[in-house]
Coordinates of C-alpha atoms and ligand atoms in Angstrom, one line a residue:
X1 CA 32.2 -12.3 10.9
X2 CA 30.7 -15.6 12.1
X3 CA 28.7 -18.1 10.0
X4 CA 25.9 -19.7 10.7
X5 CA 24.5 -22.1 8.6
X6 CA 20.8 -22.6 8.3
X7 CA 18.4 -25.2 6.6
X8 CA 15.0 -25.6 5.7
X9 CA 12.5 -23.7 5.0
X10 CA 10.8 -22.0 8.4
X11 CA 14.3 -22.7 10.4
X12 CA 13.9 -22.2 13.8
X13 CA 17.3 -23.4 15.6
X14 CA 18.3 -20.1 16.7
X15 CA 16.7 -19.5 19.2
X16 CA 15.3 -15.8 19.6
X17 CA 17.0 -12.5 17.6
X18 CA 18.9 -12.7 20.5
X19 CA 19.5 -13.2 24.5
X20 CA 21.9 -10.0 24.8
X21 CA 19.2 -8.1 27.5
X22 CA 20.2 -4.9 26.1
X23 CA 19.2 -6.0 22.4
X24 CA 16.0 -7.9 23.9
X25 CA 15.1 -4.0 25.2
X26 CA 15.4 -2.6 21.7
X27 CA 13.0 -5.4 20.2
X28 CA 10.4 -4.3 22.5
X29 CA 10.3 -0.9 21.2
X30 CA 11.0 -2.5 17.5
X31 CA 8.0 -4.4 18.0
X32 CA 5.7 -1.7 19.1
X33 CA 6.9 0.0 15.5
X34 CA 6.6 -2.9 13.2
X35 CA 3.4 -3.2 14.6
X36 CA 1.9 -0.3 14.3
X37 CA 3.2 0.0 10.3
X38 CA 2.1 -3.3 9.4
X39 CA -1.7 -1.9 11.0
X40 CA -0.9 1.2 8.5
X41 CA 0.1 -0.8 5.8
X42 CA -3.1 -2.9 5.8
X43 CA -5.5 0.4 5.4
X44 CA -2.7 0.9 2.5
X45 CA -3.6 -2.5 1.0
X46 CA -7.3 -1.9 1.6
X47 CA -7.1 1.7 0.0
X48 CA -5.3 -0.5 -3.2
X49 CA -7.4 -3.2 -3.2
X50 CA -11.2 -2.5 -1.9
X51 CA -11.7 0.9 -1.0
X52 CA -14.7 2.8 -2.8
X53 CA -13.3 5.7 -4.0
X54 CA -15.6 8.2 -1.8
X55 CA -13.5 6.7 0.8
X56 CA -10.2 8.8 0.2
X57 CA -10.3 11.3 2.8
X58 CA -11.7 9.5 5.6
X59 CA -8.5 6.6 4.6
X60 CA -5.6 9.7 4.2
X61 CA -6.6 11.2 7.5
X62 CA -6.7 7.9 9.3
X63 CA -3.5 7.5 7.7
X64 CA -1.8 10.6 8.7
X65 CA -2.7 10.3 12.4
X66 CA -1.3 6.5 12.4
X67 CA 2.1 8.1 11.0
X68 CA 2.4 11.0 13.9
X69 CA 1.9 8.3 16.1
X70 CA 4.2 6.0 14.4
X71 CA 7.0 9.3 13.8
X72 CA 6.6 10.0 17.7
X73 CA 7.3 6.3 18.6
X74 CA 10.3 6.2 15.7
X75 CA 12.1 8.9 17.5
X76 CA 11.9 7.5 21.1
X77 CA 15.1 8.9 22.6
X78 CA 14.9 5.8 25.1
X79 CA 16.0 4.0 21.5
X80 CA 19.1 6.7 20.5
X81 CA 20.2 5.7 24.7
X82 CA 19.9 2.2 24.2
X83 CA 21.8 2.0 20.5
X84 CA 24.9 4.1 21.8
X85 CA 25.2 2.2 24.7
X86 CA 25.2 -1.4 22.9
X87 CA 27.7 0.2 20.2
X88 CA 29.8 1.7 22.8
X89 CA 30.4 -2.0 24.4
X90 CA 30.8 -3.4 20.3
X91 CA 33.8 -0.9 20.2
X92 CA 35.2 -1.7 23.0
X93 CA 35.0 -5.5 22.5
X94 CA 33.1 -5.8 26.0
X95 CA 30.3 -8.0 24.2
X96 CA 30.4 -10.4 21.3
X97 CA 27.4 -10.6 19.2
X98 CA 26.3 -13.1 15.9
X99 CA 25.8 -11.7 12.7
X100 CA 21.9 -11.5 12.9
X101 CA 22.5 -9.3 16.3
X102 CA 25.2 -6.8 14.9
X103 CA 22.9 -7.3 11.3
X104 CA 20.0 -5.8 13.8
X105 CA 21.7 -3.4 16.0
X106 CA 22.7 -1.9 12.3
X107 CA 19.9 -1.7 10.9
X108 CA 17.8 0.0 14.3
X109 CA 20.7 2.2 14.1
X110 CA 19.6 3.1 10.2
X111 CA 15.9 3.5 10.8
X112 CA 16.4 5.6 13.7
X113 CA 19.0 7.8 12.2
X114 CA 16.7 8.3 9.3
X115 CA 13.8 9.0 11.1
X116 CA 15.3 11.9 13.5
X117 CA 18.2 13.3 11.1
X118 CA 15.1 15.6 9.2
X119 CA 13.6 18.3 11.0
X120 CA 10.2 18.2 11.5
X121 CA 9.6 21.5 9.5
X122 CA 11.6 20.2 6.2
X123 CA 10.0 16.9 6.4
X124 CA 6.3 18.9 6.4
X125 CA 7.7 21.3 3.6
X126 CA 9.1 18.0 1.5
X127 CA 5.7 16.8 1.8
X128 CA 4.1 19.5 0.6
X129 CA 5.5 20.0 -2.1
X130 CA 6.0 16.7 -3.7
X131 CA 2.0 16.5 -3.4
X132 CA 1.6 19.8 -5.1
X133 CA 4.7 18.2 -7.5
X134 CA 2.2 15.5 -8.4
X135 CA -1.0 17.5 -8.6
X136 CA 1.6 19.6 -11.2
X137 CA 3.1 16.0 -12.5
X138 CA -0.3 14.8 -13.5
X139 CA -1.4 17.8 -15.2
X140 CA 1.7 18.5 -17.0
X141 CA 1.4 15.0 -18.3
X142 CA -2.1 15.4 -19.3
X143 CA -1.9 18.8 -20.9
X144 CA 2.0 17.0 -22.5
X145 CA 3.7 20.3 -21.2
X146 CA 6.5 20.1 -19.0
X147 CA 6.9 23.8 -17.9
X148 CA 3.4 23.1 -15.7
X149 CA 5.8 20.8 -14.3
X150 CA 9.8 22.7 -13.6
X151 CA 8.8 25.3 -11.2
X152 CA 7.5 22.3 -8.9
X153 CA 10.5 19.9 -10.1
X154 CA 13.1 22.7 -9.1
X155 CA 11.6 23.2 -5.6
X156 CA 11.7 19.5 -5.3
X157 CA 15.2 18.7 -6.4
X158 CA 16.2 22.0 -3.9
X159 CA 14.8 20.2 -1.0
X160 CA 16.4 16.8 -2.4
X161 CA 20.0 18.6 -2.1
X162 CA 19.0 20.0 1.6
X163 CA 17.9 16.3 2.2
X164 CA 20.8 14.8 1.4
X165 CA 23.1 17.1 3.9
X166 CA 20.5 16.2 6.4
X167 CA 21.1 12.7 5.8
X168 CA 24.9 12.9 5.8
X169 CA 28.1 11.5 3.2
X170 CA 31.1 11.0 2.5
X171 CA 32.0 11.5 -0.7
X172 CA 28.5 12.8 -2.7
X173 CA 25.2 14.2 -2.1
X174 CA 24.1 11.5 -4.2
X175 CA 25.6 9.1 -1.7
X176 CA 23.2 10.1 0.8
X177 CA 20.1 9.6 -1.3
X178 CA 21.2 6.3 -2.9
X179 CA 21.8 4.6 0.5
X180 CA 17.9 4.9 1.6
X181 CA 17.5 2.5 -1.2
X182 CA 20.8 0.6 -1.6
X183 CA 22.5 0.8 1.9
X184 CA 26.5 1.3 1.3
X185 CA 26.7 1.3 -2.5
X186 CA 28.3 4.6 -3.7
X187 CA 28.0 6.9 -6.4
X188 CA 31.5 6.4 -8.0
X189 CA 30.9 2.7 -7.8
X190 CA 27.3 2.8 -9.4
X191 CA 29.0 4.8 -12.4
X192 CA 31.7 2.6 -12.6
X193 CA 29.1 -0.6 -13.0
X194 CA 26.4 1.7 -15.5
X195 CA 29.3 3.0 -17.6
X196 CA 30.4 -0.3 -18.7
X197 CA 27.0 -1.9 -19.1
X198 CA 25.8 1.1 -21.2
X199 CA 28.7 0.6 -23.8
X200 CA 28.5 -3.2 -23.9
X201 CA 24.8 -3.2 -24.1
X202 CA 24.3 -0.1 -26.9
X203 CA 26.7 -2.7 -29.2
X204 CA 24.8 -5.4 -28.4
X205 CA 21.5 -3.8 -29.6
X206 CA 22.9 -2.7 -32.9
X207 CA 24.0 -6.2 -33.8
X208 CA 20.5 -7.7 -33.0
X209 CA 19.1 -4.8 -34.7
X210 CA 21.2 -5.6 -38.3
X211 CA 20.2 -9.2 -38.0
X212 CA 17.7 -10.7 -40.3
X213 CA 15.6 -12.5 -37.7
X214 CA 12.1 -10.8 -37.2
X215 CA 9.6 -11.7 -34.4
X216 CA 6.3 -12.0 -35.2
X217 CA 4.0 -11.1 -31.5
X218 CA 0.2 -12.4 -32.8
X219 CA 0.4 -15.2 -30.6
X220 CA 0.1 -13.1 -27.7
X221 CA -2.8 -11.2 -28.8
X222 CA -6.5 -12.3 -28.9
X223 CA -9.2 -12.9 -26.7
X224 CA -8.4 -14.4 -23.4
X225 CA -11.1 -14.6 -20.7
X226 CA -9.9 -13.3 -17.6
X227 CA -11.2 -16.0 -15.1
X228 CA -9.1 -18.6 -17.0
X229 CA -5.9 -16.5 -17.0
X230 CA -6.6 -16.1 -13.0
X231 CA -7.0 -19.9 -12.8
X232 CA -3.6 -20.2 -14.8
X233 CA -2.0 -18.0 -12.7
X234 CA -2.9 -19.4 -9.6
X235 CA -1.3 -23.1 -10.5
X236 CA 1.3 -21.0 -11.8
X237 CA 2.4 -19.3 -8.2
X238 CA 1.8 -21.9 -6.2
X239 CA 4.3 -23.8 -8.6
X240 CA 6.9 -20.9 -7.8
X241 CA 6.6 -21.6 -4.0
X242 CA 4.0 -18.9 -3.1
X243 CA 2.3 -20.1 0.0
X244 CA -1.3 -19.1 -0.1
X245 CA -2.1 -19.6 3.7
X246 CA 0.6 -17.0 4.5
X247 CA -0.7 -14.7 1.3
X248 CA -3.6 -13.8 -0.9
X249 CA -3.7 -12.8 -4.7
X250 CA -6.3 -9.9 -5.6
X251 CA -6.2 -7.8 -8.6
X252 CA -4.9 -3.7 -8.8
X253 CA -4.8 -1.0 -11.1
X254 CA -0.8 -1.4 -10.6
X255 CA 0.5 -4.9 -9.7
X256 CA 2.3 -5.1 -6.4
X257 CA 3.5 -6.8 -3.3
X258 CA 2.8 -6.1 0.1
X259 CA 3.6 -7.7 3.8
X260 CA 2.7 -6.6 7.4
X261 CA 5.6 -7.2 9.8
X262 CA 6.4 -10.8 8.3
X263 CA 6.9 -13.7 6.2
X264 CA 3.4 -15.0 7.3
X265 CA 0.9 -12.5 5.6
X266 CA 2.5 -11.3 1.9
X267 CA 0.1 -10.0 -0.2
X268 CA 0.6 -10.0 -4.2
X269 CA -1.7 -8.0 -6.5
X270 CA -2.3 -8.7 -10.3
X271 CA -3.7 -6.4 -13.2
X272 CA -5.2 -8.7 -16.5
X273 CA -5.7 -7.6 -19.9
X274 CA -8.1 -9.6 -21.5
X275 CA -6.8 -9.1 -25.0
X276 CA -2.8 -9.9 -24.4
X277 CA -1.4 -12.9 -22.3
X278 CA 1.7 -12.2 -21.8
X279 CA 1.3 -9.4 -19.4
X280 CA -0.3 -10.6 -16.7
X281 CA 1.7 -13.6 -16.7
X282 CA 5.0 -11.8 -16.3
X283 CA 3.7 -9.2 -13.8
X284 CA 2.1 -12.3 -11.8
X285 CA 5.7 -14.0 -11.9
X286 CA 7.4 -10.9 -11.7
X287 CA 5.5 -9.9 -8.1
X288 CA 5.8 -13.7 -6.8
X289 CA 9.2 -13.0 -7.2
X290 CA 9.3 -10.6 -4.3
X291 CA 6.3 -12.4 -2.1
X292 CA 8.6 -15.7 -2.3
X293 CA 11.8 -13.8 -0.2
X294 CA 9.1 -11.8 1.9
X295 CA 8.0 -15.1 3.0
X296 CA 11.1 -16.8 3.3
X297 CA 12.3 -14.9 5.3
X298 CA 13.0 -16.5 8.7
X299 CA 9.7 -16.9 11.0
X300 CA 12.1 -15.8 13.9
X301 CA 12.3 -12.1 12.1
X302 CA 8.4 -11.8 12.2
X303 CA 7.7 -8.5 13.9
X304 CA 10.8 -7.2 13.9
X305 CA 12.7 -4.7 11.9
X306 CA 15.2 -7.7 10.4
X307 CA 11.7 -8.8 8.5
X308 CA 11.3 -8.4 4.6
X309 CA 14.0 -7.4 1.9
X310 CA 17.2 -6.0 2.5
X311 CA 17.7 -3.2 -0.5
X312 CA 14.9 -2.6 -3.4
X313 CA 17.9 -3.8 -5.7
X314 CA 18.0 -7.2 -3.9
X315 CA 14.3 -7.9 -3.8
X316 CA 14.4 -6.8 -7.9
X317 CA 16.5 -9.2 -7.9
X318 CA 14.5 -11.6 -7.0
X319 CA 11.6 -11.0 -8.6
X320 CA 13.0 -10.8 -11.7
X321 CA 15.3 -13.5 -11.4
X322 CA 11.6 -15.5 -11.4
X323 CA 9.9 -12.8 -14.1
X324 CA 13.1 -12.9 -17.0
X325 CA 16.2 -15.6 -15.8
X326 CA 13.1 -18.4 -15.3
X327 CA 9.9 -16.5 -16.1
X328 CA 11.1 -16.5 -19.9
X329 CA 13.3 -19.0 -20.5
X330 CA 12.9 -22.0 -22.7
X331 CA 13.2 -24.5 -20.0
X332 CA 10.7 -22.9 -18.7
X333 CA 8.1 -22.4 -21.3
X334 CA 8.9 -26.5 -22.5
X335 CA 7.3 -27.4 -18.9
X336 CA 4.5 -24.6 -19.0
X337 CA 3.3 -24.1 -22.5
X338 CA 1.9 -27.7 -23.0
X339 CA -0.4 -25.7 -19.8
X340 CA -1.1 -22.9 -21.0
X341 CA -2.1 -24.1 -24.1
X342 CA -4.7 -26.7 -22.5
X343 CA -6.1 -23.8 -20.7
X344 CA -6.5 -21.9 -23.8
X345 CA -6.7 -24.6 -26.7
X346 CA -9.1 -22.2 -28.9
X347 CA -6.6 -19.2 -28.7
X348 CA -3.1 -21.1 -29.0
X349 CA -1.4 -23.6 -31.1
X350 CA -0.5 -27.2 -29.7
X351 CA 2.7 -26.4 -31.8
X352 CA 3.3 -22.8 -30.6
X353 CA 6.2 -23.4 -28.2
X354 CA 8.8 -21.3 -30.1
X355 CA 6.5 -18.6 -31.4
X356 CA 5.4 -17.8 -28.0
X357 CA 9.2 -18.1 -26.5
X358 CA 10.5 -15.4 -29.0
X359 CA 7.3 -13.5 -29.0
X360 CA 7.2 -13.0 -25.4
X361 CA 11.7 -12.1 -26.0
X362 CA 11.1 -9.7 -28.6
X363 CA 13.6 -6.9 -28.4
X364 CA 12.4 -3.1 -29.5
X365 CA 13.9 -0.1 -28.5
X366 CA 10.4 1.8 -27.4
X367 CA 9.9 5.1 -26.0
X368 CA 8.5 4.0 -22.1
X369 CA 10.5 1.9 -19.5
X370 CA 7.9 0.0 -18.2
X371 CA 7.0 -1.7 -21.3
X372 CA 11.2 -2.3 -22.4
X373 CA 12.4 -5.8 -22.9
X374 CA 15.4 -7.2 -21.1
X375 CA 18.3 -6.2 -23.7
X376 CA 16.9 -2.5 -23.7
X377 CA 15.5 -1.9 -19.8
X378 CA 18.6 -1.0 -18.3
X379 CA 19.5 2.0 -21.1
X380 CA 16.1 3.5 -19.8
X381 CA 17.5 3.6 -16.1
X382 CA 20.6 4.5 -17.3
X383 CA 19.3 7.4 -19.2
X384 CA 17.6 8.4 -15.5
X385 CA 20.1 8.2 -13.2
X386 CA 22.8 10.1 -15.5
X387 CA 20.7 12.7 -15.5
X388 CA 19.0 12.7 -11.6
X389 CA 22.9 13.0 -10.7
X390 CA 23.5 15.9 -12.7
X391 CA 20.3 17.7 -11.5
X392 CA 22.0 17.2 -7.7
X393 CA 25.4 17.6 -8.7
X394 CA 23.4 21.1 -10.8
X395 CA 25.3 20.2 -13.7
X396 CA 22.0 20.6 -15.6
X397 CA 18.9 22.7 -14.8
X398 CA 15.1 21.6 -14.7
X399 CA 14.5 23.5 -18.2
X400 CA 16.9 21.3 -19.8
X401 CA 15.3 17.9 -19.3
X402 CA 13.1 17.8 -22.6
X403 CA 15.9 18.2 -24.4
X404 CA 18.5 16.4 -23.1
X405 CA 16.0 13.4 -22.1
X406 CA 15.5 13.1 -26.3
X407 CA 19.3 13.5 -27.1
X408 CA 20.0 10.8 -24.4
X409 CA 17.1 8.9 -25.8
X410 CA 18.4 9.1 -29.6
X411 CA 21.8 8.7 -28.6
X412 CA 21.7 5.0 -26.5
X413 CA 18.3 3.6 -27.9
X414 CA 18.1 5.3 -31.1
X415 CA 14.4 6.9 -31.0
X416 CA 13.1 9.6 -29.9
X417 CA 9.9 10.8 -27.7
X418 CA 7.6 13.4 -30.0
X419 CA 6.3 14.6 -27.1
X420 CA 7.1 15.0 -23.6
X421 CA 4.5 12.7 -22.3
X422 CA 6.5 10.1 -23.9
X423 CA 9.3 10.8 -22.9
X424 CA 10.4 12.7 -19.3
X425 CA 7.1 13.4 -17.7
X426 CA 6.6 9.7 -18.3
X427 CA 7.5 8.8 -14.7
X428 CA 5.7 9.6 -11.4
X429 CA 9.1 8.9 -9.3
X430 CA 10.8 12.6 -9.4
X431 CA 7.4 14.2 -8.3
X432 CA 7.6 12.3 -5.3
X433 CA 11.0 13.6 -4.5
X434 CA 12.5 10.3 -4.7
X435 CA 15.9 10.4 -6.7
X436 CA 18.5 7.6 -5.7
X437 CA 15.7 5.2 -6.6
X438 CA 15.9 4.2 -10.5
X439 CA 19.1 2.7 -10.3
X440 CA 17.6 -0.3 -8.0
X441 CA 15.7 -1.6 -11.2
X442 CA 18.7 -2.4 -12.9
X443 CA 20.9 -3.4 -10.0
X444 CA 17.9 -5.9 -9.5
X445 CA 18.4 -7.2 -13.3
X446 CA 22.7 -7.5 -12.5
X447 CA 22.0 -9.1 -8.9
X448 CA 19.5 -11.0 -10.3
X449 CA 22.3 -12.3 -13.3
X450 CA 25.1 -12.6 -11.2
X451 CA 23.0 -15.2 -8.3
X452 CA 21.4 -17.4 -12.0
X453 CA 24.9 -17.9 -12.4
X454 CA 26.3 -19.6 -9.0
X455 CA 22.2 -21.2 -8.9
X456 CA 23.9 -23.0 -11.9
X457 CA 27.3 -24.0 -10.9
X458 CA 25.2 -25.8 -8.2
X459 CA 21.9 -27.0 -9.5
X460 CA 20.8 -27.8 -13.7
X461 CA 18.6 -25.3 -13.4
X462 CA 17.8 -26.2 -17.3
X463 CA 17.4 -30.4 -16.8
X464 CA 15.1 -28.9 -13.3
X465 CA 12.9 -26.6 -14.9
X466 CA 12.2 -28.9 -18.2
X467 CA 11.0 -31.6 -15.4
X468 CA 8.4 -29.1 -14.0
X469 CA 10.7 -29.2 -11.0
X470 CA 11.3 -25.3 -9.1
X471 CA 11.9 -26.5 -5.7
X472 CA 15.3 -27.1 -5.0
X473 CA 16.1 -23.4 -7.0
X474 CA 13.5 -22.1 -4.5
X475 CA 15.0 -23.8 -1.6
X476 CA 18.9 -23.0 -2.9
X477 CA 17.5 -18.9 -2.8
X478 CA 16.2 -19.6 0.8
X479 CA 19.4 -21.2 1.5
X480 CA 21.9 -18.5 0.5
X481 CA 19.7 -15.2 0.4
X482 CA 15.5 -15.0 1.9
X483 CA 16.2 -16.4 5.3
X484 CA 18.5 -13.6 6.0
X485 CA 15.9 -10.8 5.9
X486 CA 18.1 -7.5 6.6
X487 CA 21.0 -8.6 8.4
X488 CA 23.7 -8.6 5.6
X489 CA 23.8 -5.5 3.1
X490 CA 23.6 -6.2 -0.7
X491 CA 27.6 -5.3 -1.0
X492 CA 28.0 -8.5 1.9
X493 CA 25.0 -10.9 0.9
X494 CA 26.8 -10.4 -3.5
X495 CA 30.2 -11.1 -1.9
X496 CA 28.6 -14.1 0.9
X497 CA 26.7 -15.6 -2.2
X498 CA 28.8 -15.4 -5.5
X499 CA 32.6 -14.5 -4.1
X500 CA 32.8 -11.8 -5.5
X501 CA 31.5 -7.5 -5.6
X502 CA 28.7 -6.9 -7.5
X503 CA 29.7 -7.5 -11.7
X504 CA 28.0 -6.6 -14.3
X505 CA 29.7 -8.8 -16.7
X506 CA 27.4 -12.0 -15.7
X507 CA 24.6 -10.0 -16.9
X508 CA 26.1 -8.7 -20.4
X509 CA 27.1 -12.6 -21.2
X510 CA 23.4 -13.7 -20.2
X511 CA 21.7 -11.2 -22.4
X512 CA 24.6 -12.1 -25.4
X513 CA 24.3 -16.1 -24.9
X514 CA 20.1 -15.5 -25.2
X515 CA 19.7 -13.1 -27.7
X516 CA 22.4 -14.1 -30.0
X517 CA 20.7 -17.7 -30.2
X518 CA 17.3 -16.1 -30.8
X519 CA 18.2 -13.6 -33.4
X520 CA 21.1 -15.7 -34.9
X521 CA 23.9 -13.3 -34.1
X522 CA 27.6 -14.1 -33.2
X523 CA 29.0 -12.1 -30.3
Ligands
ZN601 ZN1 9.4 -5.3 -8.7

């Protein structure tokens, strides 16, 4: 495959997607998509963001007729005509195309095959059951009992299985629900990566459980005013690179990112607690993360289906390359909490540098992902996807998951969920029928590892940050991964960037090299 090397940050020196009049068809139909789900994706930001809530059914219905629309335009068989015959002449050598054209033809070829491979009466039945599955979710959570839950759950993991023959594979169903998220990483591959990481990181956690270092959190707790942390935050993001005339910052129930066809209009939301502030300081980082490759991505992809992230595991990478490898580093923290501290000097010590570094690193095996450290997070996704792949394999049944959720719980983190609620009816993604999806967390956090450590063969990404300088890192992930968009697959863009497939040995020495220091333990 050809190279071609871009600079800067809005680089506009190629010229169109391209000039191939066959692929200059397809954009016009691309367009009239993108278009049209970046219109239905601002009534999704409003709904977030500004919508009283008497306005729910007038938003869902508007919603629903947008996506008939959208479906009927999605599976144009003008498109299916126009992709065999541009493939047909890419087999037979009569055309030669860059990567960014054979990275688009690709990925038309994905969204179409996606949207017409499901018949119209199991894509109806999938939806109707994964919004009686979280009606049934939400209660069983409520009421802690899971049997509200498994007759819902095993109708929902039987349509998964019909799904993924829909879809298609080679080698596993699981294959085929994995690639929506992580297009061309495998099963056998994924366990090959989680096995490995699980055994290296349950060792790790015993040592820094035995050592005698404890952490004390109170600096993190008190009383800080909300306005001030907002003000914080928004010298904070603009530091990171986040434009604010191509984005806005509002606050959510659930923090999130958004964008509408392009790098020119990314949207990030932020949720504050007034009484702890470290969270919305990591969440803030954390979604500015992903807003940063949304809007690096190459003007010339605007409105086009190359636009936005490649994989949900790459874009985790990113953001928490920015929320963990800088958000809560040292480096780090010697630039911002002189900062932080002169926006708070009544709640925080001038001398509170290392107490808020370690408070903010603290490492507890807890009961619910969301709230896990580094060293920890990935046995919680673990735990998930060993046991979504034996529900499609049917290695386990629905009625088993309480129990084996707490035996897989005691056996890698070493506690145990008292009730279900804690433990797993303590995620909404399984009601929504989407399996294949946990495993992009922690890909994120081994992406994300892997790219801090070629950023440092190249830049002192320590000596930088120290200086209050992010720049040249956010320019070096423009460089080698954002201005891309979709064209290369996270298997290419791992092996393009680092040399190499995707390891997770860089992450396993990251986490040893920190945590060892902190808690005084030799590895
Ligand atoms: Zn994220």
């Amino acid at each position: 495959m050809g190279i071609i090397i871009l600079s800067g940050r809005y680089n506009n020196a190629m010229g169109n997607i391209s000039r191939n009049p066959k692929i200059q068809k397809l954009l016009t139909f691309d367009r009239q998509l993108v278009d049209l789900s970046g219109a239905m994706t601002v009534l999704s930001w409003d709904q977030e963001v500004n919508m009283p809530k008497e306005g729910v059914e007038l938003r869902a219905n508007q919603l629903a007729t947008l996506a008939g629309i959208l479906h009927e335009h999605q599976v144009n068989p003008k498109i299916g005509e126009l992709l065999t015959d541009i493939e047909g002449e890419l087999a037979s050598d009569a055309v030669e195309l860059s990567d960014v054209e054979r990275g688009y033809i690709r990925q038309i070829r994905r969204d179409f095959d996606q949207a017409t491979k499901l018949p119209q009466v199991f894509v109806e039945d999938l939806a109707l059951a994964t919004s009686k599955g979280q009606q049934a979710w939400q209660q069983a959570r409520s009421e802690n009992s899971f049997s509200l839950f498994t007759p819902h759950l095993e109708r929902i993991v039987a349509l998964t299985k019909s799904k993924a023959e829909y879809l298609g594979y080679v080698d596993s169903p699981y294959d085929a629900l994995l690639d929506q998220f992580e297009p061309g990483l495998t099963e056998s591959e994924l366990l090959r990566i989680f096995n490995s990481l699980r055994e290296a990181t349950v060792k790790i956690l015993e040592k820094l459980q035995a050592s005698n270092v404890t952490v004390n959190e109170d600096i993190l707790h008190g009383e800080f005013p909300v306005a001030t942390q907002e003000m914080f935050a928004r010298e904070l993001v603009g530091w990171l690179g986040y434009n604010l005339d191509a984005g806005r910052q509002d606050l959510s129930a659930h923090p999130f990112t958004i964008s509408f066809g392009g790098g020119r209009d990314v949207r990030i939301t932020t949720r504050v607690k007034h009484d702890q502030i470290d969270y919305a300081m990591g969440s803030t980082i954390h979604e500015t993360g992903h807003a940063v490759y949304e809007q690096q991505v190459q003007a010339e992809f605007d409105r086009s289906s190359l636009a936005g992230g490649v994989s949900l595991g790459i874009h985790e990478s990113q953001s928490r390359y920015f929320e963990n490898q800088i958000g809560r580093s040292l480096p780090f923290w010697r630039f911002w909490y002189p900062k932080l501290q002169s926006y708070f000097s009544d709640q925080l010590p001038t001398d509170g540098l290392m107490d808020y570094y370690r408070a903010i690193n603290k490492v507890t095996p807890s009961l619910i992902r969301t709230g896990a450290d580094e060293v920890t997070y990935n046995l919680h996704i673990i735990l998930r996807f060993e046991i979504e792949r034996a529900l499609i394999k049917g290695e386990v049944q629905v009625a088993d998951l309480p129990d084996l959720w707490r035996a897989k719980m005691k056996e890698y983190l070493g506690v145990e969920p008292e009730t279900d609620k804690d433990g797993v009816l303590q995620d909404v993604h399984w009601s929504h029928g989407t399996f294949g999806y946990f495993p992009t967390y922690t890909l994120g956090n081994l992406y994300a590892a892997q790219f801090a450590q070629k950023i440092r063969e190249q830049l002192d990404v320590d000596a930088l940050l120290e200086a209050g300088e992010f720049d040249a890192i956010r320019l070096w992930l423009n460089e080698n991964i954002h201005q891309w968009g979709k064209v290369y697959y996270p298997v290419e863009l791992v092996q393009r960037v680092t040399g190499e497939s995707l390891n997770p040995d860089y992450f396993i020495s990251y986490i040893k090299q920190k945590y060892g220091e902190m808690y005084g333990v030799e590895f």
